[in-house]
């Protein structure tokens, strides 16, 4: 029989799985009971060990996808996609590997949305007099088709392959059911980033195959890089609907599409399914990258956005501060958040940088839709408030000391968005490198084992916004826009591993569980202070 603790935990999980949007009176306490800390739990996942660092992790439909990384310094492991079926309720995790193979489509179309033109069908003219009456305008000249970046293969390396090569130090993000991948280093270029001409690799989780997107011929291309950060948004997604094609004759106008769909009295079965399309085939969303290590040992602080539908790169305002690699990046409520990084000398921190994004739209009264994502203004910096402390002696001057707790400087850490109770959203920052190794990438530095939560100001009419508005009106603190330390405990009280937690580590990969558990994050692998690559998985839950 199961222990009482496990039965109690299962009952707690069942209650927490109920919808969170049921109407209820808002609580008047600050999250965490008004204390200076919040609570969370660690749960160890039992799977075959997959030791690695500098890898990527994404979660789609309850499955975790792990790609790339290294066990020995500068030696990528493989290009298999390792899949973990995450545990749900009392079920255990499952694992399998998928060999890299190209998509039957070979390549996702990389053409931009061209202006709508008349089609020149030039079909055989019928003898019916009605067909002789031409209603169309003279056909316009053929629009020049954009050429793929594959025409410039001689300028870049590795573009002959239909699947990504084994790599490390790359970055990925999810749009819809697809995983987008950019950059990194290969075994042949272990000291330099892969230069693939701006190509973005796409893993189709539905078919478990690879395809790629090469930038449009006139698109600028970001410099090749490794050890950078990436996020994604599903915007733009609502595109303009093409107007109906004009009929070329009176007969075609009168018949309409009856040859394809039939007439109401005799419809043609299967027509809708035969002409159904997947919006992911045309593409939607924006893939965003930031910072990293560039060729020649340099670093950068630039930000680039890749529009999936038009296959074009666009540079956004560069982030403040020194150029860096290993920064943590997250997107929440149409804002980019960045914390930390490594500038080649020291770990960075002490501020949370924010860039507001906006969606460009059009409406010409004939059609309307979304065009693309752009930056609204420049980056803003959030720093801890300080106050002047009295000097300890008459010879010394007063010093500025922070009045709030703030996470320590770090790089190669985890920063993910989770949803808390009442519609509150939190950025959870955890683990990461505290100080670098004197041996560079061949060694291991010192690492954090802490967890922090940053409450994002609520937007819209949620229970959280009502509660926080009331607290602000009566002069109470709400916790929004502030960092709070999190005190994790074991998920299973009887589990020794859960009680130990993941321990200090960096060079990890993480991803939120999303719809599976809105308050949970999966952390996998990483590097310890004794220079050991880890292959274990942990689920963190914010309570």
PDB file of C-alpha atoms in Angstrom, residues 187-342:
ATOM      1  CA  UNK A 187      33.108  19.509 -33.293  1.00  0.00           C
ATOM      2  CA  UNK A 188      34.832  21.019 -36.351  1.00  0.00           C
ATOM      3  CA  UNK A 189      34.392  24.577 -35.040  1.00  0.00           C
ATOM      4  CA  UNK A 190      34.674  24.017 -31.300  1.00  0.00           C
ATOM      5  CA  UNK A 191      36.439  27.345 -30.797  1.00  0.00           C
ATOM      6  CA  UNK A 192      34.266  29.329 -33.222  1.00  0.00           C
ATOM      7  CA  UNK A 193      30.483  29.542 -33.679  1.00  0.00           C
ATOM      8  CA  UNK A 194      28.827  27.793 -36.601  1.00  0.00           C
ATOM      9  CA  UNK A 195      28.253  30.138 -39.531  1.00  0.00           C
ATOM     10  CA  UNK A 196      25.103  28.888 -41.276  1.00  0.00           C
ATOM     11  CA  UNK A 197      24.167  32.090 -43.054  1.00  0.00           C
ATOM     12  CA  UNK A 198      21.315  32.966 -40.681  1.00  0.00           C
ATOM     13  CA  UNK A 199      19.607  29.581 -41.086  1.00  0.00           C
ATOM     14  CA  UNK A 200      17.028  28.606 -38.472  1.00  0.00           C
ATOM     15  CA  UNK A 201      16.453  24.877 -37.961  1.00  0.00           C
ATOM     16  CA  UNK A 202      12.939  23.649 -37.215  1.00  0.00           C
ATOM     17  CA  UNK A 203      12.058  20.393 -35.446  1.00  0.00           C
ATOM     18  CA  UNK A 204       8.527  19.232 -36.224  1.00  0.00           C
ATOM     19  CA  UNK A 205       7.283  17.495 -33.078  1.00  0.00           C
ATOM     20  CA  UNK A 206       4.268  16.102 -34.956  1.00  0.00           C
ATOM     21  CA  UNK A 207       6.424  14.147 -37.418  1.00  0.00           C
ATOM     22  CA  UNK A 208       9.688  14.154 -35.405  1.00  0.00           C
ATOM     23  CA  UNK A 209      11.615  15.392 -38.432  1.00  0.00           C
ATOM     24  CA  UNK A 210      13.865  18.362 -39.209  1.00  0.00           C
ATOM     25  CA  UNK A 211      13.446  21.142 -41.733  1.00  0.00           C
ATOM     26  CA  UNK A 212      14.999  24.587 -41.965  1.00  0.00           C
ATOM     27  CA  UNK A 213      14.306  28.196 -42.825  1.00  0.00           C
ATOM     28  CA  UNK A 214      16.875  30.195 -44.738  1.00  0.00           C
ATOM     29  CA  UNK A 215      16.540  33.998 -44.639  1.00  0.00           C
ATOM     30  CA  UNK A 216      15.005  35.879 -47.532  1.00  0.00           C
ATOM     31  CA  UNK A 217      17.574  37.108 -50.053  1.00  0.00           C
ATOM     32  CA  UNK A 218      17.414  40.767 -48.947  1.00  0.00           C
ATOM     33  CA  UNK A 219      17.230  40.040 -45.235  1.00  0.00           C
ATOM     34  CA  UNK A 220      20.053  41.127 -42.953  1.00  0.00           C
ATOM     35  CA  UNK A 221      21.626  38.235 -41.064  1.00  0.00           C
ATOM     36  CA  UNK A 222      22.811  38.228 -37.439  1.00  0.00           C
ATOM     37  CA  UNK A 223      26.441  37.345 -36.772  1.00  0.00           C
ATOM     38  CA  UNK A 224      27.112  33.692 -35.993  1.00  0.00           C
ATOM     39  CA  UNK A 225      27.141  33.031 -32.256  1.00  0.00           C
ATOM     40  CA  UNK A 226      27.157  30.515 -29.441  1.00  0.00           C
ATOM     41  CA  UNK A 227      26.241  30.537 -25.740  1.00  0.00           C
ATOM     42  CA  UNK A 228      23.435  33.026 -26.241  1.00  0.00           C
ATOM     43  CA  UNK A 229      19.763  33.181 -25.242  1.00  0.00           C
ATOM     44  CA  UNK A 230      16.568  32.778 -27.254  1.00  0.00           C
ATOM     45  CA  UNK A 231      12.818  33.167 -26.720  1.00  0.00           C
ATOM     46  CA  UNK A 232       9.794  33.184 -29.032  1.00  0.00           C
ATOM     47  CA  UNK A 233       6.295  34.585 -29.375  1.00  0.00           C
ATOM     48  CA  UNK A 234       3.419  33.320 -31.510  1.00  0.00           C
ATOM     49  CA  UNK A 235       2.870  36.826 -32.923  1.00  0.00           C
ATOM     50  CA  UNK A 236       2.243  37.784 -35.700  1.00  0.00           C
ATOM     51  CA  UNK A 237      -0.376  35.107 -36.275  1.00  0.00           C
ATOM     52  CA  UNK A 238      -3.606  36.691 -37.540  1.00  0.00           C
ATOM     53  CA  UNK A 239      -2.737  37.518 -41.135  1.00  0.00           C
ATOM     54  CA  UNK A 240      -4.899  39.115 -43.789  1.00  0.00           C
ATOM     55  CA  UNK A 241      -7.194  36.780 -45.729  1.00  0.00           C
ATOM     56  CA  UNK A 242      -6.630  36.746 -49.459  1.00  0.00           C
ATOM     57  CA  UNK A 243      -9.531  38.193 -51.436  1.00  0.00           C
ATOM     58  CA  UNK A 244     -11.392  35.804 -53.683  1.00  0.00           C
ATOM     59  CA  UNK A 245      -9.948  35.298 -57.157  1.00  0.00           C
ATOM     60  CA  UNK A 246     -11.853  37.125 -59.834  1.00  0.00           C
ATOM     61  CA  UNK A 247     -13.657  35.002 -62.367  1.00  0.00           C
ATOM     62  CA  UNK A 248     -12.184  35.106 -65.866  1.00  0.00           C
ATOM     63  CA  UNK A 249     -15.537  34.610 -67.668  1.00  0.00           C
ATOM     64  CA  UNK A 250     -19.282  34.831 -67.097  1.00  0.00           C
ATOM     65  CA  UNK A 251     -19.550  31.045 -67.122  1.00  0.00           C
ATOM     66  CA  UNK A 252     -16.897  30.664 -64.407  1.00  0.00           C
ATOM     67  CA  UNK A 253     -18.632  33.330 -62.374  1.00  0.00           C
ATOM     68  CA  UNK A 254     -22.006  31.567 -62.666  1.00  0.00           C
ATOM     69  CA  UNK A 255     -20.622  28.121 -61.806  1.00  0.00           C
ATOM     70  CA  UNK A 256     -18.518  29.353 -58.894  1.00  0.00           C
ATOM     71  CA  UNK A 257     -16.822  26.539 -56.996  1.00  0.00           C
ATOM     72  CA  UNK A 258     -19.609  24.005 -57.541  1.00  0.00           C
ATOM     73  CA  UNK A 259     -17.193  21.731 -59.381  1.00  0.00           C
ATOM     74  CA  UNK A 260     -15.154  21.372 -56.183  1.00  0.00           C
ATOM     75  CA  UNK A 261     -17.716  21.539 -53.363  1.00  0.00           C
ATOM     76  CA  UNK A 262     -20.869  20.541 -55.242  1.00  0.00           C
ATOM     77  CA  UNK A 263     -24.237  22.158 -54.717  1.00  0.00           C
ATOM     78  CA  UNK A 264     -26.373  22.201 -51.541  1.00  0.00           C
ATOM     79  CA  UNK A 265     -28.532  19.375 -52.885  1.00  0.00           C
ATOM     80  CA  UNK A 266     -25.510  17.259 -53.860  1.00  0.00           C
ATOM     81  CA  UNK A 267     -22.396  18.287 -51.876  1.00  0.00           C
ATOM     82  CA  UNK A 268     -19.078  16.603 -52.634  1.00  0.00           C
ATOM     83  CA  UNK A 269     -17.944  14.708 -49.522  1.00  0.00           C
ATOM     84  CA  UNK A 270     -14.373  15.192 -48.304  1.00  0.00           C
ATOM     85  CA  UNK A 271     -13.824  18.548 -49.979  1.00  0.00           C
ATOM     86  CA  UNK A 272     -13.127  20.413 -46.713  1.00  0.00           C
ATOM     87  CA  UNK A 273     -10.591  17.823 -45.563  1.00  0.00           C
ATOM     88  CA  UNK A 274      -8.930  17.712 -48.979  1.00  0.00           C
ATOM     89  CA  UNK A 275      -8.331  21.464 -48.986  1.00  0.00           C
ATOM     90  CA  UNK A 276      -7.560  21.864 -45.260  1.00  0.00           C
ATOM     91  CA  UNK A 277      -4.269  23.580 -44.455  1.00  0.00           C
ATOM     92  CA  UNK A 278      -2.073  23.731 -41.370  1.00  0.00           C
ATOM     93  CA  UNK A 279      -1.223  27.292 -40.343  1.00  0.00           C
ATOM     94  CA  UNK A 280       2.241  26.099 -39.321  1.00  0.00           C
ATOM     95  CA  UNK A 281       2.981  25.245 -42.950  1.00  0.00           C
ATOM     96  CA  UNK A 282       2.738  28.930 -43.856  1.00  0.00           C
ATOM     97  CA  UNK A 283       4.421  29.879 -40.609  1.00  0.00           C
ATOM     98  CA  UNK A 284       3.690  32.327 -37.824  1.00  0.00           C
ATOM     99  CA  UNK A 285       5.432  33.807 -34.809  1.00  0.00           C
ATOM    100  CA  UNK A 286       8.778  35.457 -34.075  1.00  0.00           C
ATOM    101  CA  UNK A 287      12.032  33.855 -32.875  1.00  0.00           C
ATOM    102  CA  UNK A 288      14.258  36.224 -30.844  1.00  0.00           C
ATOM    103  CA  UNK A 289      17.951  35.833 -29.962  1.00  0.00           C
ATOM    104  CA  UNK A 290      20.236  37.913 -27.739  1.00  0.00           C
ATOM    105  CA  UNK A 291      23.932  38.223 -27.009  1.00  0.00           C
ATOM    106  CA  UNK A 292      26.444  35.393 -27.063  1.00  0.00           C
ATOM    107  CA  UNK A 293      29.996  34.655 -28.127  1.00  0.00           C
ATOM    108  CA  UNK A 294      30.910  35.641 -31.690  1.00  0.00           C
ATOM    109  CA  UNK A 295      33.802  34.792 -34.006  1.00  0.00           C
ATOM    110  CA  UNK A 296      37.300  35.720 -32.921  1.00  0.00           C
ATOM    111  CA  UNK A 297      36.527  35.418 -29.207  1.00  0.00           C
ATOM    112  CA  UNK A 298      34.244  38.441 -29.107  1.00  0.00           C
ATOM    113  CA  UNK A 299      30.898  38.921 -27.412  1.00  0.00           C
ATOM    114  CA  UNK A 300      27.813  40.890 -28.348  1.00  0.00           C
ATOM    115  CA  UNK A 301      24.775  42.494 -26.727  1.00  0.00           C
ATOM    116  CA  UNK A 302      22.605  42.749 -29.844  1.00  0.00           C
ATOM    117  CA  UNK A 303      19.018  41.518 -30.207  1.00  0.00           C
ATOM    118  CA  UNK A 304      17.616  39.998 -33.412  1.00  0.00           C
ATOM    119  CA  UNK A 305      14.070  38.913 -34.301  1.00  0.00           C
ATOM    120  CA  UNK A 306      13.321  36.326 -36.998  1.00  0.00           C
ATOM    121  CA  UNK A 307       9.847  36.573 -38.554  1.00  0.00           C
ATOM    122  CA  UNK A 308       8.869  32.996 -39.395  1.00  0.00           C
ATOM    123  CA  UNK A 309       6.308  33.757 -42.101  1.00  0.00           C
ATOM    124  CA  UNK A 310       8.478  36.156 -44.121  1.00  0.00           C
ATOM    125  CA  UNK A 311      11.800  34.501 -43.224  1.00  0.00           C
ATOM    126  CA  UNK A 312      13.446  37.829 -42.458  1.00  0.00           C
ATOM    127  CA  UNK A 313      15.776  38.879 -39.657  1.00  0.00           C
ATOM    128  CA  UNK A 314      15.361  42.300 -38.045  1.00  0.00           C
ATOM    129  CA  UNK A 315      17.645  43.900 -35.488  1.00  0.00           C
ATOM    130  CA  UNK A 316      16.026  45.291 -32.339  1.00  0.00           C
ATOM    131  CA  UNK A 317      17.641  47.763 -29.915  1.00  0.00           C
ATOM    132  CA  UNK A 318      20.757  46.338 -28.287  1.00  0.00           C
ATOM    133  CA  UNK A 319      20.530  45.568 -24.586  1.00  0.00           C
ATOM    134  CA  UNK A 320      22.314  47.866 -22.113  1.00  0.00           C
ATOM    135  CA  UNK A 321      25.590  47.135 -20.392  1.00  0.00           C
ATOM    136  CA  UNK A 322      28.633  45.240 -21.613  1.00  0.00           C
ATOM    137  CA  UNK A 323      28.533  42.571 -24.309  1.00  0.00           C
ATOM    138  CA  UNK A 324      27.984  39.156 -22.791  1.00  0.00           C
ATOM    139  CA  UNK A 325      27.301  35.484 -23.205  1.00  0.00           C
ATOM    140  CA  UNK A 326      25.247  33.189 -21.006  1.00  0.00           C
ATOM    141  CA  UNK A 327      22.533  35.756 -20.204  1.00  0.00           C
ATOM    142  CA  UNK A 328      19.084  34.617 -19.070  1.00  0.00           C
ATOM    143  CA  UNK A 329      16.189  35.793 -21.264  1.00  0.00           C
ATOM    144  CA  UNK A 330      12.426  35.473 -20.877  1.00  0.00           C
ATOM    145  CA  UNK A 331       9.327  36.972 -22.497  1.00  0.00           C
ATOM    146  CA  UNK A 332       6.197  37.903 -20.559  1.00  0.00           C
ATOM    147  CA  UNK A 333       3.282  40.231 -21.305  1.00  0.00           C
ATOM    148  CA  UNK A 334       4.920  41.462 -24.533  1.00  0.00           C
ATOM    149  CA  UNK A 335       8.122  42.350 -22.692  1.00  0.00           C
ATOM    150  CA  UNK A 336      11.610  40.925 -22.910  1.00  0.00           C
ATOM    151  CA  UNK A 337      13.371  40.417 -19.584  1.00  0.00           C
ATOM    152  CA  UNK A 338      17.121  39.876 -19.290  1.00  0.00           C
ATOM    153  CA  UNK A 339      19.245  39.072 -16.267  1.00  0.00           C
ATOM    154  CA  UNK A 340      22.945  38.429 -15.799  1.00  0.00           C
ATOM    155  CA  UNK A 341      25.540  37.020 -18.152  1.00  0.00           C
ATOM    156  CA  UNK A 342      29.333  36.839 -18.396  1.00  0.00           C
TER     157      UNK A 342
END
